[in-house]
mmCIF file of C-alpha atoms and ligand atoms in Angstrom:
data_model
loop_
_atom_site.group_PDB
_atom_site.id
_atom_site.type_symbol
_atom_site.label_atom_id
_atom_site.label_comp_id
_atom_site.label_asym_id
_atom_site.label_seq_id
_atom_site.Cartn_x
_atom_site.Cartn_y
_atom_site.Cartn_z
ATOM 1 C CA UNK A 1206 125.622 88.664 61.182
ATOM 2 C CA UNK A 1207 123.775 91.479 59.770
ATOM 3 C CA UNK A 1208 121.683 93.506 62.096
ATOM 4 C CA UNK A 1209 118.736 95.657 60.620
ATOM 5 C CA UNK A 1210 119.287 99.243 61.794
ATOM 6 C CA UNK A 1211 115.375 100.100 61.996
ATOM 7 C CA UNK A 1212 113.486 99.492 65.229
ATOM 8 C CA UNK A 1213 109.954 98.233 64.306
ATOM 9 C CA UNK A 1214 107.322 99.217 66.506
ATOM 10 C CA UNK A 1215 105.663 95.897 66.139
ATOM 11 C CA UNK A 1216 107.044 92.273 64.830
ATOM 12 C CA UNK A 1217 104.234 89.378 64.826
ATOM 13 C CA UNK A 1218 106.023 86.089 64.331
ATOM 14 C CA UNK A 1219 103.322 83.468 63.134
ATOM 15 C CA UNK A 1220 101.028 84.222 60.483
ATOM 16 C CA UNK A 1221 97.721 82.397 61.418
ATOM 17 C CA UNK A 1222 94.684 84.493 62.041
ATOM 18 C CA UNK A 1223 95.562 85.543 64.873
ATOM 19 C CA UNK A 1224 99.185 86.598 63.657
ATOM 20 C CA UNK A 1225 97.300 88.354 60.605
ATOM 21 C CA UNK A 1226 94.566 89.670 62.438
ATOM 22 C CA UNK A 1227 97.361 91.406 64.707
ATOM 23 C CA UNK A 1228 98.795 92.555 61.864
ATOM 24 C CA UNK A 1229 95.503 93.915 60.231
ATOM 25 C CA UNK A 1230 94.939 95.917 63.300
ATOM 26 C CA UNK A 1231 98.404 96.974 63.905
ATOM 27 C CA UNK A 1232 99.027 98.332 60.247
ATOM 28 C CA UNK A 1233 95.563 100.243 60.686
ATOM 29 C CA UNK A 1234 97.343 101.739 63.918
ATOM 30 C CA UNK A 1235 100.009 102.834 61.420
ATOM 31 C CA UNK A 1236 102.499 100.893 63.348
ATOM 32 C CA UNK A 1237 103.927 99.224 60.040
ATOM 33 C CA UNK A 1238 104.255 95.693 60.999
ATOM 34 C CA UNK A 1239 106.549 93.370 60.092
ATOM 35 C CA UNK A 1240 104.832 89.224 59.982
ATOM 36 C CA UNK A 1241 107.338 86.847 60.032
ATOM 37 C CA UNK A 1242 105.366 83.961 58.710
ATOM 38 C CA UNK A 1243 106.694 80.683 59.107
ATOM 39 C CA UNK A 1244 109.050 78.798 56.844
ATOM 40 C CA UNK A 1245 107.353 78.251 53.704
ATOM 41 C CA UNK A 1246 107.858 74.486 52.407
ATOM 42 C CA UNK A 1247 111.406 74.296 53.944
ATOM 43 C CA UNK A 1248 111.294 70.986 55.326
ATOM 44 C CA UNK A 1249 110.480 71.089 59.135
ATOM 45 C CA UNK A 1250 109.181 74.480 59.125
ATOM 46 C CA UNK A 1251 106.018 76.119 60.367
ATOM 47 C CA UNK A 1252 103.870 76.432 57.733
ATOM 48 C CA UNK A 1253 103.007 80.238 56.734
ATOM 49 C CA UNK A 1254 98.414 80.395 57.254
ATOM 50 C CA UNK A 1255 99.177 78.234 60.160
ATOM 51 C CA UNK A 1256 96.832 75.087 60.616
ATOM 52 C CA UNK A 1257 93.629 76.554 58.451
ATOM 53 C CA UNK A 1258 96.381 75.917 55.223
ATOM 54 C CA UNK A 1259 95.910 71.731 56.718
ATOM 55 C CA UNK A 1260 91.962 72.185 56.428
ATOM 56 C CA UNK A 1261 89.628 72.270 53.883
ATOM 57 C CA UNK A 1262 86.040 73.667 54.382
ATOM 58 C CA UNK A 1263 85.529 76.356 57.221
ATOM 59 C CA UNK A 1264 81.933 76.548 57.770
ATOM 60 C CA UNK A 1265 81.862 78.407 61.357
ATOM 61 C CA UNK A 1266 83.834 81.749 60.644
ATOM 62 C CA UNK A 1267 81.568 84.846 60.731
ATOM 63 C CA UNK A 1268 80.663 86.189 57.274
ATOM 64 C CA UNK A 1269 81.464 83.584 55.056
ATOM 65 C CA UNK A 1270 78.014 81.983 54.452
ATOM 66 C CA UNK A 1271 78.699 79.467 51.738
ATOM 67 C CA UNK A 1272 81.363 78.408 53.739
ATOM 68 C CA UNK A 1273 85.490 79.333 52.757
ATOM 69 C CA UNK A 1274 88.537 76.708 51.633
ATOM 70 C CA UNK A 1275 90.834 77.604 54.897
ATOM 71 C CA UNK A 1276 93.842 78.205 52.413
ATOM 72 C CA UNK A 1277 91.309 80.817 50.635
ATOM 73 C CA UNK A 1278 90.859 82.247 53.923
ATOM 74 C CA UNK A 1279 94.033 82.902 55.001
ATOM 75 C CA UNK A 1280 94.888 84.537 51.448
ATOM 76 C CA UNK A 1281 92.196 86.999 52.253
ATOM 77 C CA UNK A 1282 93.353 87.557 55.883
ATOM 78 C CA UNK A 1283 96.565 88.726 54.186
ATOM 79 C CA UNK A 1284 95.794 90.236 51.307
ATOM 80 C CA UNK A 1285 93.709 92.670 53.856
ATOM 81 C CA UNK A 1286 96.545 93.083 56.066
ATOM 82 C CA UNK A 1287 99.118 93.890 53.076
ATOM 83 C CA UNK A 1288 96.503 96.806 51.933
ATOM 84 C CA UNK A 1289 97.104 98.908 55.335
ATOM 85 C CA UNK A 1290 100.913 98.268 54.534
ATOM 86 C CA UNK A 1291 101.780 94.925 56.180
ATOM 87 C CA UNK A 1292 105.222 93.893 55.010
ATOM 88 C CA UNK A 1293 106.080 90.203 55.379
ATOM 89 C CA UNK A 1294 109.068 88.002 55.266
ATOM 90 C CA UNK A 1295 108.769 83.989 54.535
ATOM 91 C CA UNK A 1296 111.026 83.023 56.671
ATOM 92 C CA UNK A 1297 111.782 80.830 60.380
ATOM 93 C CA UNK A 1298 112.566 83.099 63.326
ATOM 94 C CA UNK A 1299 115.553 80.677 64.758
ATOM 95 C CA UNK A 1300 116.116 82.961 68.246
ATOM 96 C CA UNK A 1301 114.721 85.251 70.258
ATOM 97 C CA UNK A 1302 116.199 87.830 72.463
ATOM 98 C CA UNK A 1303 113.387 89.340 75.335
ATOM 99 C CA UNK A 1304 116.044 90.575 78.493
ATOM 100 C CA UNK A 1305 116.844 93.781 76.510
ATOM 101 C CA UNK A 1306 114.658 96.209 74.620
ATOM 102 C CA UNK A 1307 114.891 96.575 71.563
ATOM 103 C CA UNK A 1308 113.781 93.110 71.399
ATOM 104 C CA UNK A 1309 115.899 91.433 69.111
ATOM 105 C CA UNK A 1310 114.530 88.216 66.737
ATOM 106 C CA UNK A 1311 117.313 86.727 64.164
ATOM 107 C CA UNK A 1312 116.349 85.314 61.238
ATOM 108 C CA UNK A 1313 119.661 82.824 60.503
ATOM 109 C CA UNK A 1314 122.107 85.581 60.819
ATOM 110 C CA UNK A 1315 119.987 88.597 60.231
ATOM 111 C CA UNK A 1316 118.950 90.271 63.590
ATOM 112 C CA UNK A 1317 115.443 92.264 63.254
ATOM 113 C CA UNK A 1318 115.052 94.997 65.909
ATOM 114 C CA UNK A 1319 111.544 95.304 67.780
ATOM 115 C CA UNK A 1320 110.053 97.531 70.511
ATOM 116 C CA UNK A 1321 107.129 95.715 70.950
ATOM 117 C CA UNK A 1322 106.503 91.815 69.588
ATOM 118 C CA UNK A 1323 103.447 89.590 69.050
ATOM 119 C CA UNK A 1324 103.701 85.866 68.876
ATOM 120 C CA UNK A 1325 101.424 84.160 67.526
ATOM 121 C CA UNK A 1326 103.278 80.702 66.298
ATOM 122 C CA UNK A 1327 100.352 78.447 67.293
ATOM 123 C CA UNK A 1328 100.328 75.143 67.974
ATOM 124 C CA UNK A 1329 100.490 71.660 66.341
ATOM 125 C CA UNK A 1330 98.399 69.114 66.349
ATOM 126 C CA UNK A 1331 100.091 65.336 67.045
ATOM 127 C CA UNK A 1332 99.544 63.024 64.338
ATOM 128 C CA UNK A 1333 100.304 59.094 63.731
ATOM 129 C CA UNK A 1334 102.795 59.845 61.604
ATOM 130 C CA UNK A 1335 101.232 57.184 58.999
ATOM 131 C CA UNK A 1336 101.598 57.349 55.584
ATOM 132 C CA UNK A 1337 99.173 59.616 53.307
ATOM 133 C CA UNK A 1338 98.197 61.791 56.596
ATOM 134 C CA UNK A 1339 99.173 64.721 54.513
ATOM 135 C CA UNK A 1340 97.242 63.831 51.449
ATOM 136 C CA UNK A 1341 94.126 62.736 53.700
ATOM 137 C CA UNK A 1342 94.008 65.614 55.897
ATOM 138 C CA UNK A 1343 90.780 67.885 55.245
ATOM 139 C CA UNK A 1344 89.699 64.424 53.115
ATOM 140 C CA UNK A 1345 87.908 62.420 55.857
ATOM 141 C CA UNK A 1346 90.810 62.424 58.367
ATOM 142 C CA UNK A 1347 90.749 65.279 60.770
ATOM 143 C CA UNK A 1348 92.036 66.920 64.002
ATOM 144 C CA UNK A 1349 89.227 68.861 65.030
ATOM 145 C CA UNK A 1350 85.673 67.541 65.492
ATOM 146 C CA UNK A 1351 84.105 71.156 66.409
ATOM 147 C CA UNK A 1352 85.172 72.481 62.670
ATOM 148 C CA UNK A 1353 84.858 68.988 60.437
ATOM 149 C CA UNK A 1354 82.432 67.226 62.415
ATOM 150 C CA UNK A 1355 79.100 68.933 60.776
ATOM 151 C CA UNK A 1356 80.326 67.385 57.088
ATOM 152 C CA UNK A 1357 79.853 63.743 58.481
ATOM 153 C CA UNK A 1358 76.388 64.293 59.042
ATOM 154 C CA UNK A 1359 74.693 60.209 59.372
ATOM 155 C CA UNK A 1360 78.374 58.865 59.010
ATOM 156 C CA UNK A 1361 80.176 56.004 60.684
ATOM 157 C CA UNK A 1362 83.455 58.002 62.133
ATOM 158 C CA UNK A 1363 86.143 57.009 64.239
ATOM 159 C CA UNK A 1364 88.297 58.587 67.101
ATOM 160 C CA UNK A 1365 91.452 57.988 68.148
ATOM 161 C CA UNK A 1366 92.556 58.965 71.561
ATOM 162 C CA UNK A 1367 92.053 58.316 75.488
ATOM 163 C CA UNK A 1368 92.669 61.517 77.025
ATOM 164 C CA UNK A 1369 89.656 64.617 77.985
ATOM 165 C CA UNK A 1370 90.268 66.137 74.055
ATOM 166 C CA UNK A 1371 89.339 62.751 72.190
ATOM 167 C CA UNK A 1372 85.932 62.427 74.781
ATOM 168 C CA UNK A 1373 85.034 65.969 74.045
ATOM 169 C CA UNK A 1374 85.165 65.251 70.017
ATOM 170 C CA UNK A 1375 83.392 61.939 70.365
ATOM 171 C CA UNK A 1376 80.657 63.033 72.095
ATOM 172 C CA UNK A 1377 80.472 66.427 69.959
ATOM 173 C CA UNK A 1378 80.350 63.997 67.202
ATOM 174 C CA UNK A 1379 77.548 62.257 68.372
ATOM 175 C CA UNK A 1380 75.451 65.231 67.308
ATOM 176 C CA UNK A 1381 76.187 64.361 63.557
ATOM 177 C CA UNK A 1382 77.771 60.755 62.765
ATOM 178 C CA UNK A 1383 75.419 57.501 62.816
ATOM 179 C CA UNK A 1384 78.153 55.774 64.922
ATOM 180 C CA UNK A 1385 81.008 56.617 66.981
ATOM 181 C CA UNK A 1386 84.353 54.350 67.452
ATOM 182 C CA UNK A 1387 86.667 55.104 69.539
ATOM 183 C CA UNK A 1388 90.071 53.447 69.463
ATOM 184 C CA UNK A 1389 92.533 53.462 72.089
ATOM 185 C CA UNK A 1390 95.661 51.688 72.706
ATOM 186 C CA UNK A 1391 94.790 50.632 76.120
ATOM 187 C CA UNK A 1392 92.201 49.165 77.999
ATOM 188 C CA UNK A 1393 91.673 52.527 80.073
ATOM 189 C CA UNK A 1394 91.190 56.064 79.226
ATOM 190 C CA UNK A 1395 92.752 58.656 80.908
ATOM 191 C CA UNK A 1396 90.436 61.280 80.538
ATOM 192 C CA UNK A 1397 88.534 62.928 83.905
ATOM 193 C CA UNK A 1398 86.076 60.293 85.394
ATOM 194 C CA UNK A 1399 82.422 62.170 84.366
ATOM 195 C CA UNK A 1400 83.852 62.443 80.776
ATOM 196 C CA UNK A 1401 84.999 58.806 80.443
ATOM 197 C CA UNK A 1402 81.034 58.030 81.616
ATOM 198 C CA UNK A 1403 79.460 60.277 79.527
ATOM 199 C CA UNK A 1404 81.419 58.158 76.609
ATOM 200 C CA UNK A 1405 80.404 54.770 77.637
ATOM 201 C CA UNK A 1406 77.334 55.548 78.763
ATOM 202 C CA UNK A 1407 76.258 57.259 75.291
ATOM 203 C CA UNK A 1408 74.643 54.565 73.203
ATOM 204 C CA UNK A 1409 76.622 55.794 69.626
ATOM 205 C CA UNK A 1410 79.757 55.528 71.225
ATOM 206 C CA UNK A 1411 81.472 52.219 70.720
ATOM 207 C CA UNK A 1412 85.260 52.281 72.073
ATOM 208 C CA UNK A 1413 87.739 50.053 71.024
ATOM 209 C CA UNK A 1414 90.625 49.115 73.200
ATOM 210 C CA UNK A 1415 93.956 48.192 73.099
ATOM 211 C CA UNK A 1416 93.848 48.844 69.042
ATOM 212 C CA UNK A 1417 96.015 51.215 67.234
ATOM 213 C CA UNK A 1418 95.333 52.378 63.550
ATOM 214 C CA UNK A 1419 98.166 50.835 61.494
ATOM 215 C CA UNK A 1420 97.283 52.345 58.125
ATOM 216 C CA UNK A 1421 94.592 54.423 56.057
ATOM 217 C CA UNK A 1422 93.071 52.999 53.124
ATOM 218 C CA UNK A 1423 91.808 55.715 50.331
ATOM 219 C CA UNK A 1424 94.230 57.639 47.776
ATOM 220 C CA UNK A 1425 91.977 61.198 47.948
ATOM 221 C CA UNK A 1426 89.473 60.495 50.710
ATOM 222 C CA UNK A 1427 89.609 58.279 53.486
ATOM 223 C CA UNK A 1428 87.948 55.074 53.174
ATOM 224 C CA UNK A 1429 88.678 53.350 55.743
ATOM 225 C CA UNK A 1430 91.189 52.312 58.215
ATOM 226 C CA UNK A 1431 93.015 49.259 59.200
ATOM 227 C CA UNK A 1432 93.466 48.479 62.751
ATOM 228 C CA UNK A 1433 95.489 46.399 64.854
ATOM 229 C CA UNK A 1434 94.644 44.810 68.030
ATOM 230 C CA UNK A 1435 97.280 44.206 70.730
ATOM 231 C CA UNK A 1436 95.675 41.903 72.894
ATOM 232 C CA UNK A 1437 94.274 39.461 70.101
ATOM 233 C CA UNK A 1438 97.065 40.211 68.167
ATOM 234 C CA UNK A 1439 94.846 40.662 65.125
ATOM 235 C CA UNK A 1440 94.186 43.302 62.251
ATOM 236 C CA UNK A 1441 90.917 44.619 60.975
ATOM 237 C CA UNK A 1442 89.725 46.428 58.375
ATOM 238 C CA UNK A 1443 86.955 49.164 59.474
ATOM 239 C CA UNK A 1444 85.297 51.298 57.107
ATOM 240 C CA UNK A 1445 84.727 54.934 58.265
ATOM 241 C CA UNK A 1446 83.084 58.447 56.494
ATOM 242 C CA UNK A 1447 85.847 60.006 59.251
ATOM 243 C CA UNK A 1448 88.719 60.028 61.266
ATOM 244 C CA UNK A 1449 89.461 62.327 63.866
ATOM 245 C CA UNK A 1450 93.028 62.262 65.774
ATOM 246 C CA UNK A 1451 92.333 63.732 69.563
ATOM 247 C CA UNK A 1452 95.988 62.263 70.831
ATOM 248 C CA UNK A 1453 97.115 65.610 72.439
ATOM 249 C CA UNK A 1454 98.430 69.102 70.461
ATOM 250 C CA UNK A 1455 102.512 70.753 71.254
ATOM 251 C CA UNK A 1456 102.380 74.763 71.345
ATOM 252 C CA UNK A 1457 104.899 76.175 69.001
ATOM 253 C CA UNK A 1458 107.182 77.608 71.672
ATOM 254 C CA UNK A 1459 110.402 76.257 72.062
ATOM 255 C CA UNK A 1460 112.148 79.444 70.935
ATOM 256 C CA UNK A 1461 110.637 81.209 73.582
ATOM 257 C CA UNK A 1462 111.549 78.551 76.795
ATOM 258 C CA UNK A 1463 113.733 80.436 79.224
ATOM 259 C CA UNK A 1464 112.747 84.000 78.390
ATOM 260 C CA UNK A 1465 108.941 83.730 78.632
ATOM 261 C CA UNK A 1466 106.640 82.354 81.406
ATOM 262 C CA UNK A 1467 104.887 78.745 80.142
ATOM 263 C CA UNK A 1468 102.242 76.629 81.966
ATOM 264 C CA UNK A 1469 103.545 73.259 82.183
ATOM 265 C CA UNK A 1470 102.267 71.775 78.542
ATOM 266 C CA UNK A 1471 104.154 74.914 76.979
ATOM 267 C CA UNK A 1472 101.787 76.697 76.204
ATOM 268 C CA UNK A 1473 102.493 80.708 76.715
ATOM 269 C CA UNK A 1474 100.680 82.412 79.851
ATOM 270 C CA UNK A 1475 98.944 85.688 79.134
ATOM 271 C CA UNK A 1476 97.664 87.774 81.589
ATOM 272 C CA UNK A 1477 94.916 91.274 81.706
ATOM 273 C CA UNK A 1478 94.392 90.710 77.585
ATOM 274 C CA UNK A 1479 97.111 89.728 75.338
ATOM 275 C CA UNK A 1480 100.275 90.592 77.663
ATOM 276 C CA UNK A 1481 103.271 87.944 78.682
ATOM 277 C CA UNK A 1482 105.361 88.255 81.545
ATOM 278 C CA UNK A 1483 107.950 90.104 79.622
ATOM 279 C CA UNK A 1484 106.524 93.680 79.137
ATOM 280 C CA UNK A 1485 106.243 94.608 75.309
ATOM 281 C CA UNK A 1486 106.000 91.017 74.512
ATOM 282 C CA UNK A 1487 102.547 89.671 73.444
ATOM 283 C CA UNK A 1488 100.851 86.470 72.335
ATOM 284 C CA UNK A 1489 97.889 85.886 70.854
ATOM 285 C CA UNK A 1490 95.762 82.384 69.183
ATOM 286 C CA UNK A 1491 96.547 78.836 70.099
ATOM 287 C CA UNK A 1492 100.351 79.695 71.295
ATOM 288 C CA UNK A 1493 98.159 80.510 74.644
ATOM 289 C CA UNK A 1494 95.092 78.949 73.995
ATOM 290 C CA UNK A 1495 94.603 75.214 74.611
ATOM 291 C CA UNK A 1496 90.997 75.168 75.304
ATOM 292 C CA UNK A 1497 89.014 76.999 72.493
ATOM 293 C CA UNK A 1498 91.340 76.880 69.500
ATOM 294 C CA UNK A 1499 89.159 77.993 66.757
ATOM 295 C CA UNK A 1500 90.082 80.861 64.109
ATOM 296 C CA UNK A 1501 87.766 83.220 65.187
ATOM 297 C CA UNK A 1502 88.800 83.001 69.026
ATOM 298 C CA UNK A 1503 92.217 83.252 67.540
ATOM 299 C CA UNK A 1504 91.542 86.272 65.401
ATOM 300 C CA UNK A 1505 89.630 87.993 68.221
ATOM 301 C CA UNK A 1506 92.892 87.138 70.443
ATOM 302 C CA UNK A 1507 94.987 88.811 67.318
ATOM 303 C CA UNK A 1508 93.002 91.964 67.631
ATOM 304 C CA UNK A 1509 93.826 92.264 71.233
ATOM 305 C CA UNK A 1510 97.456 91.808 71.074
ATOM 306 C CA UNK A 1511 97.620 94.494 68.391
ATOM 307 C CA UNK A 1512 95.390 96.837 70.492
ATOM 308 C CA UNK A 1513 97.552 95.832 73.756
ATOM 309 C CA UNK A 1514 100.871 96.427 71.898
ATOM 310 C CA UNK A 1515 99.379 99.711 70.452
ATOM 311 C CA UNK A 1516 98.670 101.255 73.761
ATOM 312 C CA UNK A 1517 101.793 99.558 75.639
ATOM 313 C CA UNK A 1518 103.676 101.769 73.128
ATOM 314 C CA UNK A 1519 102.074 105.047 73.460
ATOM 315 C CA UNK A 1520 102.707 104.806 76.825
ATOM 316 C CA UNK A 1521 106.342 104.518 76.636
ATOM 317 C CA UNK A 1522 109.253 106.649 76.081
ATOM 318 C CA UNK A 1523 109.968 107.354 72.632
ATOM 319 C CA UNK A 1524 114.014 105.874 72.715
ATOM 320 C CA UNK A 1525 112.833 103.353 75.039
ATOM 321 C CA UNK A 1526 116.412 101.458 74.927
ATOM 322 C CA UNK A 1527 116.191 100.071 78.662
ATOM 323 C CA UNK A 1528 116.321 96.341 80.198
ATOM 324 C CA UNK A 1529 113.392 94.652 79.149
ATOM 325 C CA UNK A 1530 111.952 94.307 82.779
ATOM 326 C CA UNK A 1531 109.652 91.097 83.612
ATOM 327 C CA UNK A 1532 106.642 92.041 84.538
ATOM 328 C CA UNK A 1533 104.168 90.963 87.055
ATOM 329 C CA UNK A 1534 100.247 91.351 86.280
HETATM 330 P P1 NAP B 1923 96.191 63.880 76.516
HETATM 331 O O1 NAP B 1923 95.529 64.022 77.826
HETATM 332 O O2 NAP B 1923 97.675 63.909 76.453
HETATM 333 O O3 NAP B 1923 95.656 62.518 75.864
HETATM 334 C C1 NAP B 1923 96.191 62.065 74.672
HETATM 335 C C2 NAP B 1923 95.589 60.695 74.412
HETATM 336 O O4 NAP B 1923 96.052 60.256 73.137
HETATM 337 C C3 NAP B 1923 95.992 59.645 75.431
HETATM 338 O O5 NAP B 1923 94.902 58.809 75.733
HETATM 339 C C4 NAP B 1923 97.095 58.870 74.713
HETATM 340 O O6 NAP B 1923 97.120 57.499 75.029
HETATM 341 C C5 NAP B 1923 96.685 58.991 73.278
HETATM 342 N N1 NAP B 1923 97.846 58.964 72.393
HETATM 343 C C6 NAP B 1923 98.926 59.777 72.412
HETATM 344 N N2 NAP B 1923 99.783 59.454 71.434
HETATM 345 C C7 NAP B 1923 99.217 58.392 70.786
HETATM 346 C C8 NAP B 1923 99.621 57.603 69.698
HETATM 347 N N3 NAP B 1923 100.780 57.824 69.051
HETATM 348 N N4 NAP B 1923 98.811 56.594 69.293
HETATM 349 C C9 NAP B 1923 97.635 56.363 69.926
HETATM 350 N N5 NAP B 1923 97.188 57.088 70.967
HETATM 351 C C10 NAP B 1923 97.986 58.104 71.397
HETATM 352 O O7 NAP B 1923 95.717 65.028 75.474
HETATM 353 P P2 NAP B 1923 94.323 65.794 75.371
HETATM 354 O O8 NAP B 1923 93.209 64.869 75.494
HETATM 355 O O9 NAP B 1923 94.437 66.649 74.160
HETATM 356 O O10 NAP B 1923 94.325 66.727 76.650
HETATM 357 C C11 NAP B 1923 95.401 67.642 76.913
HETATM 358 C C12 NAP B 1923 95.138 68.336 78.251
HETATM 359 O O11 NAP B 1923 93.988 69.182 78.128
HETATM 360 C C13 NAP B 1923 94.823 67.355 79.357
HETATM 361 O O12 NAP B 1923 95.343 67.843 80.551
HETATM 362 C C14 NAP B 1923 93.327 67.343 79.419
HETATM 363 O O13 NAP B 1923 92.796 66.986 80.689
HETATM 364 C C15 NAP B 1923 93.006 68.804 79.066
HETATM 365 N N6 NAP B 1923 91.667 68.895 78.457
HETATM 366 C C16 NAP B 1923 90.626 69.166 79.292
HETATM 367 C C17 NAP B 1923 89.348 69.242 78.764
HETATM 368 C C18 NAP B 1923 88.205 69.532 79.681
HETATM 369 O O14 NAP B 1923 88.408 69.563 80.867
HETATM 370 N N7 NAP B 1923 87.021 69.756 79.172
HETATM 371 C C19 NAP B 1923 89.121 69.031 77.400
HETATM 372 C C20 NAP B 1923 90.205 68.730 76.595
HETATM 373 C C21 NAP B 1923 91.487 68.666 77.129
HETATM 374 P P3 NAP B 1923 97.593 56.995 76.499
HETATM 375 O O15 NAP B 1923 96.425 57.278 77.410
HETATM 376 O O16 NAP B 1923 97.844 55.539 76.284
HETATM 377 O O17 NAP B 1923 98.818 57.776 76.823
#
């Protein structure tokens, strides 16, 4: 085990925009941040850009009127970062250590030292786990109707999902596609009673029950999908512009269970801005945010860790080497 002997001021693990955003802002503070970005391809690993390297188009960030590739985006986000002296390392943090400050974070065997740390490892969305999902994603098939739905303007598009997330993207879809089916494996959504009307009620929406996708048709965009239904025991073919997968998202936080305070999905509580229940620990983007999870709600989220962490740092001692102490808000 090789422990680093420098303390960093600031270590953001998760390099998404809010991650880099945090890191943009915590550089500029001259607190040298280190980004520990995700695994690179390693197989299993959290991707370094987070979920904007899974989309194509972004249409809806401030400032980029033509529109941005989300890979091209996050290459920017760091490239910015880097300039006010942003070091990273491609790697997977594999444990965490919040009871005692410095904080430590290991890296395999390496330990890195921290007085202060912002996580920002995001979340992920579930998927069918079908074949080509990878190759498809950003090319018709989708997990978020607020960012892709625009691009199926007078489409035929499909959801998948029962719950309040795959009403909310149906009827947001509405607003663009020529038709909307939805396709659930049962005959009864789960999602809140005023949402579930709104859905059958809406005269695009079609729903189709009990059906499950079984496979999507199209080698670089999706075609269409086939579909299998349980009750008739038959399969389908249904053409679609779009596919959108609203079957629920998992936070990126099981390094963190035990030593910081979770709502019961996992996702990270924050509290007055950007601050966890472990003082000098901070999270920012869709690690704490299941409702809005956009880039620019998770870069604004970014900026407030970094500005949080700055000023929870001035105000402590300089050799601050004391029991982290949970905090209460
Ligand atoms: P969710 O409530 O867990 O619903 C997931 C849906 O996807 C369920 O209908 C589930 O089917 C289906 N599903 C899961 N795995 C599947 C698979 N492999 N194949 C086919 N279907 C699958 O997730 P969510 O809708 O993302 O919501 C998460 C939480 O956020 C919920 O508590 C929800 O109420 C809340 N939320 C609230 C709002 C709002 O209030 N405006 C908006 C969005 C989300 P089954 O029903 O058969 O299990």
């Amino acid at each position: 085990m090789a422990t680093k002997e420098e303390v960093r001021d600031v270590i953001i693990i998760g390099s998404g925009p809010a991650g880099l955003t945090a890191a943009i802002y915590a550089a500029r503070a001259n607190l040298k941040p280190l980004v520990i970005e995700g695994g690179g391809s390693a197989p299993g690993g959290n991707l370094p850009g987070g979920q904007l390297m899974l989309t194509t188009e972004v249409e809806n960030y401030p400032g980029f009127v033509q529109g941005i590739m989300g890979p091209d985006m996050m290459k920017i986000f760091r490239d910015q970062a880097a300039r006010f002296g942003t070091e990273y390392t491609t790697a997977e943090v594999t444990k965490v250590d919040f009871s005692i400050r410095p904080f430590k974070i290991w890296i395999g065997d390496d330990v890195h030292l921290a007085r202060s740390v912002i996580i920002s490892t995001g979340a992920k969305s579930l998927m069918l786990n079908l074949p080509r999902e990878d190759r498809l994603l950003g090319h018709g098939l989708s997990t978020c109707a607020t960012c892709d739905g625009f691009f199926f303007t007078g489409q035929e598009v499909a959801v998948v999902g029962g719950g309040d997330s795959a009403m909310e993207e149906a009827l947001f879809l509405t607003k663009f596609a020529r038709q909307v089916t939805m396709i659930h494996r049962r005959d009864a959504f789960r999602a809140s009673k005023i949402m579930q009307q709104r859905v059958l009620r809406h005269p695009k929406i079609r729903v189709l029950w009990n059906s499950q996708v079984t496979e999507l048709v199209g080698e670089s965009q999706l075609e269409a999908v086939k579909l299998h239904n349980k009750e008739s025991n038959r399969d389908s073919v249904m053409k679609v512009g779009g596919l959108f997968y609203a079957i629920g998202h998992v936070p990126n936080t099981s390094l963190f269970k035990g030593q910081l305070e979770m709502d019961p999905a996992g996702y990270l509580v924050t509290g007055q801005g950007a601050r966890t229940n472990v003082e000098g620990v901070f999270a920012a983007g869709d690690v704490q945010d299941h409702v809005y999870r956009q880039a620019v709600t998770a870069a604004g989220s970014g900026c407030m860790a970094a500005i949080d962490a700055e000023r929870w740092l001035e105000s402590q001692p300089t050799e601050s080497v004391i029991a982290g102490t949970p905090t209460n808000w």
